[in-house]
């Protein structure tokens, strides 16, 4: 089956005063119809920038897409004209943002904001768009939707606003929804509601979702496949279960160890990954995680690892020493 | 737990009260000038609208002896050809105010458009436009105004366009700085992700947020536009068929009235009206500015 979206060798840099910052450094992502792909990584690992590049929303300059292609249904989004891109955004690929408190226009009625995309893409009249907005609000579980469409964003709570954002993203029934840490700004009970909502809608409407997050707990509960990013590169990818139970990259292992667990018998401190996240000025010449890695060898400082096949079915790991992780696991 | 929540609610109550009080004080300081300005402007506009009913004579026809001093028949006397000056001034309000207001509407449209574009595309277009704005701002107004008016000819439309073309720069600056902060808001990015074009974002998401600011600028610009119009007309560059307050002064000057006792009823009243109109709009603009301008709002907190 052809993937719905395939990103090949995407490289995005920012021209800053101190040199070129490579925020995304040759990543490959494939997304199939009806699948939820999670992209995981710590702050500054390039998760958001890679997906904004896909949407063509990197501010240029200083941003620049150095190379790569983004194939959506076989067409390269990076080569599309401004007008064609406007037709893709919202209509075929929609986005949900991290902070629902600031992502809605404070002086526009909710109904009008949801109707905006409908009027833009489906040429709906204002009345029809408003009617559809009510249906969408009902779909995302906002009670008294008819009256609420006439409210302004400040009359909604954070969780409700995120539901509105989801309704906006869904409005044109896009094939892909990119969710950029949509639960980070919400409290835990609301997080669960939003996750369940997205899962329900995803299975009902059959869209594909790219879920960006730094929270592995959330990823475990929602994703089908996971890609772990570090310093602008994908260091490991595979199915959720494989990644969580059989990590084959030391960075993923480190991330997993740093999650508090209810079921662990050991008491005491959480393990952390020593050092700081690597910032890529110019192209790296070796594994960018090497400085912080507990498995590092000479080779790690001389070569750049590619994504190797591993002993776990579909898992690919960008580590020369993935086999040592597998040995460790079996001990 | 209980005490902490109690303390919190008390605190928030206090802050609400003090906020209210502050808002009231700020409102009051602008209020006096606002009311004064509105009264002046309303009176003048009413006079202009009801010129026919208010003026005792037809301003263009001879209604008395030339150079007659104020009397019961002619409250402000007559001019050199026996036209009633009060009637001239009442009708002149139409011309002066219309030119002032229309010119600043022109300025508001140009200024807002330039400000929106410069703020939305700050890199290339914005830089070019703002340098242009700088140039407009440092050009000495009056000589350019005279040059343009002399070159283009004396007509109402040209006067409006010339004044409008010279006073938009301030508006453009204010609007641009506001647009620069709005563009960085998440909801603008969110609008982009739903496929909104730049034009759509500018018109639907940004323009409504700066509109109030533009209106404030418009009121302030009107004050300047009225003064500029008076200056132009006084120099004889206004439309000769449409007598404004400045034109009345121009004829007074041409007839050498400044050196005769007639200046008291021929020169003083139009001069005072011009100042009054400019003052009225300035006061209104001042009051509006206090409510609208985001920078003043932050300072008062």
PDB file of N, CA and C in Angstrom, chain B residues 91-142:
ATOM      1  N   UNK B  91     -21.345  78.863   6.473  1.00  0.00           N
ATOM      2  CA  UNK B  91     -21.193  78.022   5.287  1.00  0.00           C
ATOM      3  C   UNK B  91     -19.764  77.498   5.156  1.00  0.00           C
ATOM      4  N   UNK B  92     -18.810  78.339   5.589  1.00  0.00           N
ATOM      5  CA  UNK B  92     -17.397  77.917   5.521  1.00  0.00           C
ATOM      6  C   UNK B  92     -17.138  76.673   6.351  1.00  0.00           C
ATOM      7  N   UNK B  93     -17.927  76.518   7.442  1.00  0.00           N
ATOM      8  CA  UNK B  93     -17.751  75.326   8.280  1.00  0.00           C
ATOM      9  C   UNK B  93     -17.935  74.066   7.450  1.00  0.00           C
ATOM     10  N   UNK B  94     -18.889  74.113   6.499  1.00  0.00           N
ATOM     11  CA  UNK B  94     -19.110  72.943   5.640  1.00  0.00           C
ATOM     12  C   UNK B  94     -17.823  72.556   4.924  1.00  0.00           C
ATOM     13  N   UNK B  95     -17.219  73.541   4.274  1.00  0.00           N
ATOM     14  CA  UNK B  95     -16.029  73.265   3.474  1.00  0.00           C
ATOM     15  C   UNK B  95     -14.867  72.834   4.369  1.00  0.00           C
ATOM     16  N   UNK B  96     -14.619  73.645   5.416  1.00  0.00           N
ATOM     17  CA  UNK B  96     -13.465  73.343   6.269  1.00  0.00           C
ATOM     18  C   UNK B  96     -13.568  71.968   6.897  1.00  0.00           C
ATOM     19  N   UNK B  97     -14.720  71.656   7.459  1.00  0.00           N
ATOM     20  CA  UNK B  97     -14.875  70.367   8.137  1.00  0.00           C
ATOM     21  C   UNK B  97     -14.856  69.212   7.142  1.00  0.00           C
ATOM     22  N   UNK B  98     -15.548  69.415   6.000  1.00  0.00           N
ATOM     23  CA  UNK B  98     -15.569  68.335   5.014  1.00  0.00           C
ATOM     24  C   UNK B  98     -14.158  68.005   4.556  1.00  0.00           C
ATOM     25  N   UNK B  99     -13.404  69.041   4.185  1.00  0.00           N
ATOM     26  CA  UNK B  99     -12.045  68.775   3.723  1.00  0.00           C
ATOM     27  C   UNK B  99     -11.235  68.114   4.821  1.00  0.00           C
ATOM     28  N   UNK B 100     -11.356  68.647   6.047  1.00  0.00           N
ATOM     29  CA  UNK B 100     -10.600  68.072   7.153  1.00  0.00           C
ATOM     30  C   UNK B 100     -10.931  66.603   7.363  1.00  0.00           C
ATOM     31  N   UNK B 101     -12.223  66.294   7.390  1.00  0.00           N
ATOM     32  CA  UNK B 101     -12.624  64.919   7.695  1.00  0.00           C
ATOM     33  C   UNK B 101     -12.312  63.973   6.540  1.00  0.00           C
ATOM     34  N   UNK B 102     -12.657  64.409   5.316  1.00  0.00           N
ATOM     35  CA  UNK B 102     -12.407  63.520   4.177  1.00  0.00           C
ATOM     36  C   UNK B 102     -10.912  63.290   3.989  1.00  0.00           C
ATOM     37  N   UNK B 103     -10.122  64.364   4.155  1.00  0.00           N
ATOM     38  CA  UNK B 103      -8.674  64.201   3.994  1.00  0.00           C
ATOM     39  C   UNK B 103      -8.142  63.208   5.015  1.00  0.00           C
ATOM     40  N   UNK B 104      -8.656  63.257   6.251  1.00  0.00           N
ATOM     41  CA  UNK B 104      -8.104  62.298   7.213  1.00  0.00           C
ATOM     42  C   UNK B 104      -8.684  60.899   7.022  1.00  0.00           C
ATOM     43  N   UNK B 105      -9.838  60.803   6.364  1.00  0.00           N
ATOM     44  CA  UNK B 105     -10.297  59.455   5.995  1.00  0.00           C
ATOM     45  C   UNK B 105      -9.347  58.878   4.946  1.00  0.00           C
ATOM     46  N   UNK B 106      -8.992  59.734   3.976  1.00  0.00           N
ATOM     47  CA  UNK B 106      -8.019  59.300   2.969  1.00  0.00           C
ATOM     48  C   UNK B 106      -6.729  58.856   3.662  1.00  0.00           C
ATOM     49  N   UNK B 107      -6.284  59.699   4.616  1.00  0.00           N
ATOM     50  CA  UNK B 107      -5.048  59.380   5.334  1.00  0.00           C
ATOM     51  C   UNK B 107      -5.193  58.081   6.114  1.00  0.00           C
ATOM     52  N   UNK B 108      -6.372  57.874   6.710  1.00  0.00           N
ATOM     53  CA  UNK B 108      -6.580  56.665   7.496  1.00  0.00           C
ATOM     54  C   UNK B 108      -6.502  55.426   6.601  1.00  0.00           C
ATOM     55  N   UNK B 109      -7.130  55.521   5.415  1.00  0.00           N
ATOM     56  CA  UNK B 109      -7.115  54.375   4.508  1.00  0.00           C
ATOM     57  C   UNK B 109      -5.688  54.078   4.046  1.00  0.00           C
ATOM     58  N   UNK B 110      -4.979  55.126   3.606  1.00  0.00           N
ATOM     59  CA  UNK B 110      -3.605  54.900   3.150  1.00  0.00           C
ATOM     60  C   UNK B 110      -2.754  54.378   4.309  1.00  0.00           C
ATOM     61  N   UNK B 111      -2.848  55.069   5.446  1.00  0.00           N
ATOM     62  CA  UNK B 111      -2.011  54.718   6.585  1.00  0.00           C
ATOM     63  C   UNK B 111      -2.266  53.305   7.079  1.00  0.00           C
ATOM     64  N   UNK B 112      -3.541  52.927   7.144  1.00  0.00           N
ATOM     65  CA  UNK B 112      -3.864  51.583   7.631  1.00  0.00           C
ATOM     66  C   UNK B 112      -3.379  50.523   6.648  1.00  0.00           C
ATOM     67  N   UNK B 113      -3.583  50.784   5.359  1.00  0.00           N
ATOM     68  CA  UNK B 113      -3.129  49.818   4.363  1.00  0.00           C
ATOM     69  C   UNK B 113      -1.614  49.648   4.429  1.00  0.00           C
ATOM     70  N   UNK B 114      -0.909  50.777   4.427  1.00  0.00           N
ATOM     71  CA  UNK B 114       0.552  50.701   4.477  1.00  0.00           C
ATOM     72  C   UNK B 114       0.999  50.022   5.773  1.00  0.00           C
ATOM     73  N   UNK B 115       0.355  50.389   6.886  1.00  0.00           N
ATOM     74  CA  UNK B 115       0.719  49.792   8.172  1.00  0.00           C
ATOM     75  C   UNK B 115       0.499  48.290   8.177  1.00  0.00           C
ATOM     76  N   UNK B 116      -0.628  47.843   7.628  1.00  0.00           N
ATOM     77  CA  UNK B 116      -0.927  46.412   7.579  1.00  0.00           C
ATOM     78  C   UNK B 116       0.105  45.672   6.738  1.00  0.00           C
ATOM     79  N   UNK B 117       0.387  46.222   5.558  1.00  0.00           N
ATOM     80  CA  UNK B 117       1.338  45.556   4.666  1.00  0.00           C
ATOM     81  C   UNK B 117       2.734  45.533   5.279  1.00  0.00           C
ATOM     82  N   UNK B 118       3.144  46.689   5.829  1.00  0.00           N
ATOM     83  CA  UNK B 118       4.486  46.780   6.394  1.00  0.00           C
ATOM     84  C   UNK B 118       4.633  45.870   7.607  1.00  0.00           C
ATOM     85  N   UNK B 119       3.547  45.716   8.373  1.00  0.00           N
ATOM     86  CA  UNK B 119       3.618  44.857   9.543  1.00  0.00           C
ATOM     87  C   UNK B 119       3.541  43.386   9.182  1.00  0.00           C
ATOM     88  N   UNK B 120       2.813  43.083   8.119  1.00  0.00           N
ATOM     89  CA  UNK B 120       2.624  41.676   7.751  1.00  0.00           C
ATOM     90  C   UNK B 120       3.810  41.134   6.965  1.00  0.00           C
ATOM     91  N   UNK B 121       4.388  41.998   6.123  1.00  0.00           N
ATOM     92  CA  UNK B 121       5.589  41.585   5.389  1.00  0.00           C
ATOM     93  C   UNK B 121       6.761  42.453   5.840  1.00  0.00           C
ATOM     94  N   UNK B 122       7.271  42.205   7.053  1.00  0.00           N
ATOM     95  CA  UNK B 122       8.227  43.160   7.611  1.00  0.00           C
ATOM     96  C   UNK B 122       9.592  43.141   6.926  1.00  0.00           C
ATOM     97  N   UNK B 123       9.879  42.073   6.201  1.00  0.00           N
ATOM     98  CA  UNK B 123      11.257  41.927   5.742  1.00  0.00           C
ATOM     99  C   UNK B 123      11.621  42.890   4.618  1.00  0.00           C
ATOM    100  N   UNK B 124      11.011  42.712   3.476  1.00  0.00           N
ATOM    101  CA  UNK B 124      11.391  43.541   2.336  1.00  0.00           C
ATOM    102  C   UNK B 124      10.402  44.699   2.163  1.00  0.00           C
ATOM    103  N   UNK B 125       9.141  44.327   1.907  1.00  0.00           N
ATOM    104  CA  UNK B 125       8.126  45.352   1.665  1.00  0.00           C
ATOM    105  C   UNK B 125       8.033  46.309   2.857  1.00  0.00           C
ATOM    106  N   UNK B 126       8.044  45.739   4.060  1.00  0.00           N
ATOM    107  CA  UNK B 126       7.927  46.543   5.275  1.00  0.00           C
ATOM    108  C   UNK B 126       9.043  47.560   5.375  1.00  0.00           C
ATOM    109  N   UNK B 127      10.260  47.107   5.088  1.00  0.00           N
ATOM    110  CA  UNK B 127      11.394  48.032   5.190  1.00  0.00           C
ATOM    111  C   UNK B 127      11.264  49.163   4.188  1.00  0.00           C
ATOM    112  N   UNK B 128      10.938  48.793   2.953  1.00  0.00           N
ATOM    113  CA  UNK B 128      10.800  49.810   1.913  1.00  0.00           C
ATOM    114  C   UNK B 128       9.717  50.813   2.315  1.00  0.00           C
ATOM    115  N   UNK B 129       8.555  50.292   2.718  1.00  0.00           N
ATOM    116  CA  UNK B 129       7.435  51.173   3.060  1.00  0.00           C
ATOM    117  C   UNK B 129       7.788  52.078   4.241  1.00  0.00           C
ATOM    118  N   UNK B 130       8.457  51.526   5.247  1.00  0.00           N
ATOM    119  CA  UNK B 130       8.735  52.341   6.424  1.00  0.00           C
ATOM    120  C   UNK B 130       9.781  53.416   6.138  1.00  0.00           C
ATOM    121  N   UNK B 131      10.729  53.124   5.229  1.00  0.00           N
ATOM    122  CA  UNK B 131      11.674  54.182   4.852  1.00  0.00           C
ATOM    123  C   UNK B 131      10.907  55.306   4.144  1.00  0.00           C
ATOM    124  N   UNK B 132       9.954  54.899   3.334  1.00  0.00           N
ATOM    125  CA  UNK B 132       9.120  55.876   2.639  1.00  0.00           C
ATOM    126  C   UNK B 132       8.352  56.718   3.660  1.00  0.00           C
ATOM    127  N   UNK B 133       7.824  56.052   4.680  1.00  0.00           N
ATOM    128  CA  UNK B 133       7.114  56.753   5.747  1.00  0.00           C
ATOM    129  C   UNK B 133       8.047  57.754   6.423  1.00  0.00           C
ATOM    130  N   UNK B 134       9.280  57.334   6.688  1.00  0.00           N
ATOM    131  CA  UNK B 134      10.248  58.237   7.307  1.00  0.00           C
ATOM    132  C   UNK B 134      10.436  59.488   6.460  1.00  0.00           C
ATOM    133  N   UNK B 135      10.542  59.260   5.161  1.00  0.00           N
ATOM    134  CA  UNK B 135      10.741  60.397   4.258  1.00  0.00           C
ATOM    135  C   UNK B 135       9.559  61.357   4.357  1.00  0.00           C
ATOM    136  N   UNK B 136       8.347  60.793   4.302  1.00  0.00           N
ATOM    137  CA  UNK B 136       7.152  61.635   4.403  1.00  0.00           C
ATOM    138  C   UNK B 136       7.164  62.421   5.705  1.00  0.00           C
ATOM    139  N   UNK B 137       7.599  61.756   6.769  1.00  0.00           N
ATOM    140  CA  UNK B 137       7.564  62.408   8.078  1.00  0.00           C
ATOM    141  C   UNK B 137       8.559  63.554   8.195  1.00  0.00           C
ATOM    142  N   UNK B 138       9.711  63.444   7.532  1.00  0.00           N
ATOM    143  CA  UNK B 138      10.703  64.506   7.708  1.00  0.00           C
ATOM    144  C   UNK B 138      10.563  65.618   6.678  1.00  0.00           C
ATOM    145  N   UNK B 139       9.762  65.375   5.639  1.00  0.00           N
ATOM    146  CA  UNK B 139       9.542  66.448   4.668  1.00  0.00           C
ATOM    147  C   UNK B 139       8.817  67.598   5.352  1.00  0.00           C
ATOM    148  N   UNK B 140       9.294  68.827   5.191  1.00  0.00           N
ATOM    149  CA  UNK B 140       8.532  69.959   5.739  1.00  0.00           C
ATOM    150  C   UNK B 140       7.214  70.068   4.968  1.00  0.00           C
ATOM    151  N   UNK B 141       6.116  69.963   5.715  1.00  0.00           N
ATOM    152  CA  UNK B 141       4.799  69.868   5.096  1.00  0.00           C
ATOM    153  C   UNK B 141       4.446  71.040   4.194  1.00  0.00           C
ATOM    154  N   UNK B 142       4.548  72.230   4.786  1.00  0.00           N
ATOM    155  CA  UNK B 142       3.945  73.380   4.129  1.00  0.00           C
ATOM    156  C   UNK B 142       4.532  73.671   2.749  1.00  0.00           C
TER     157      UNK B 142
END
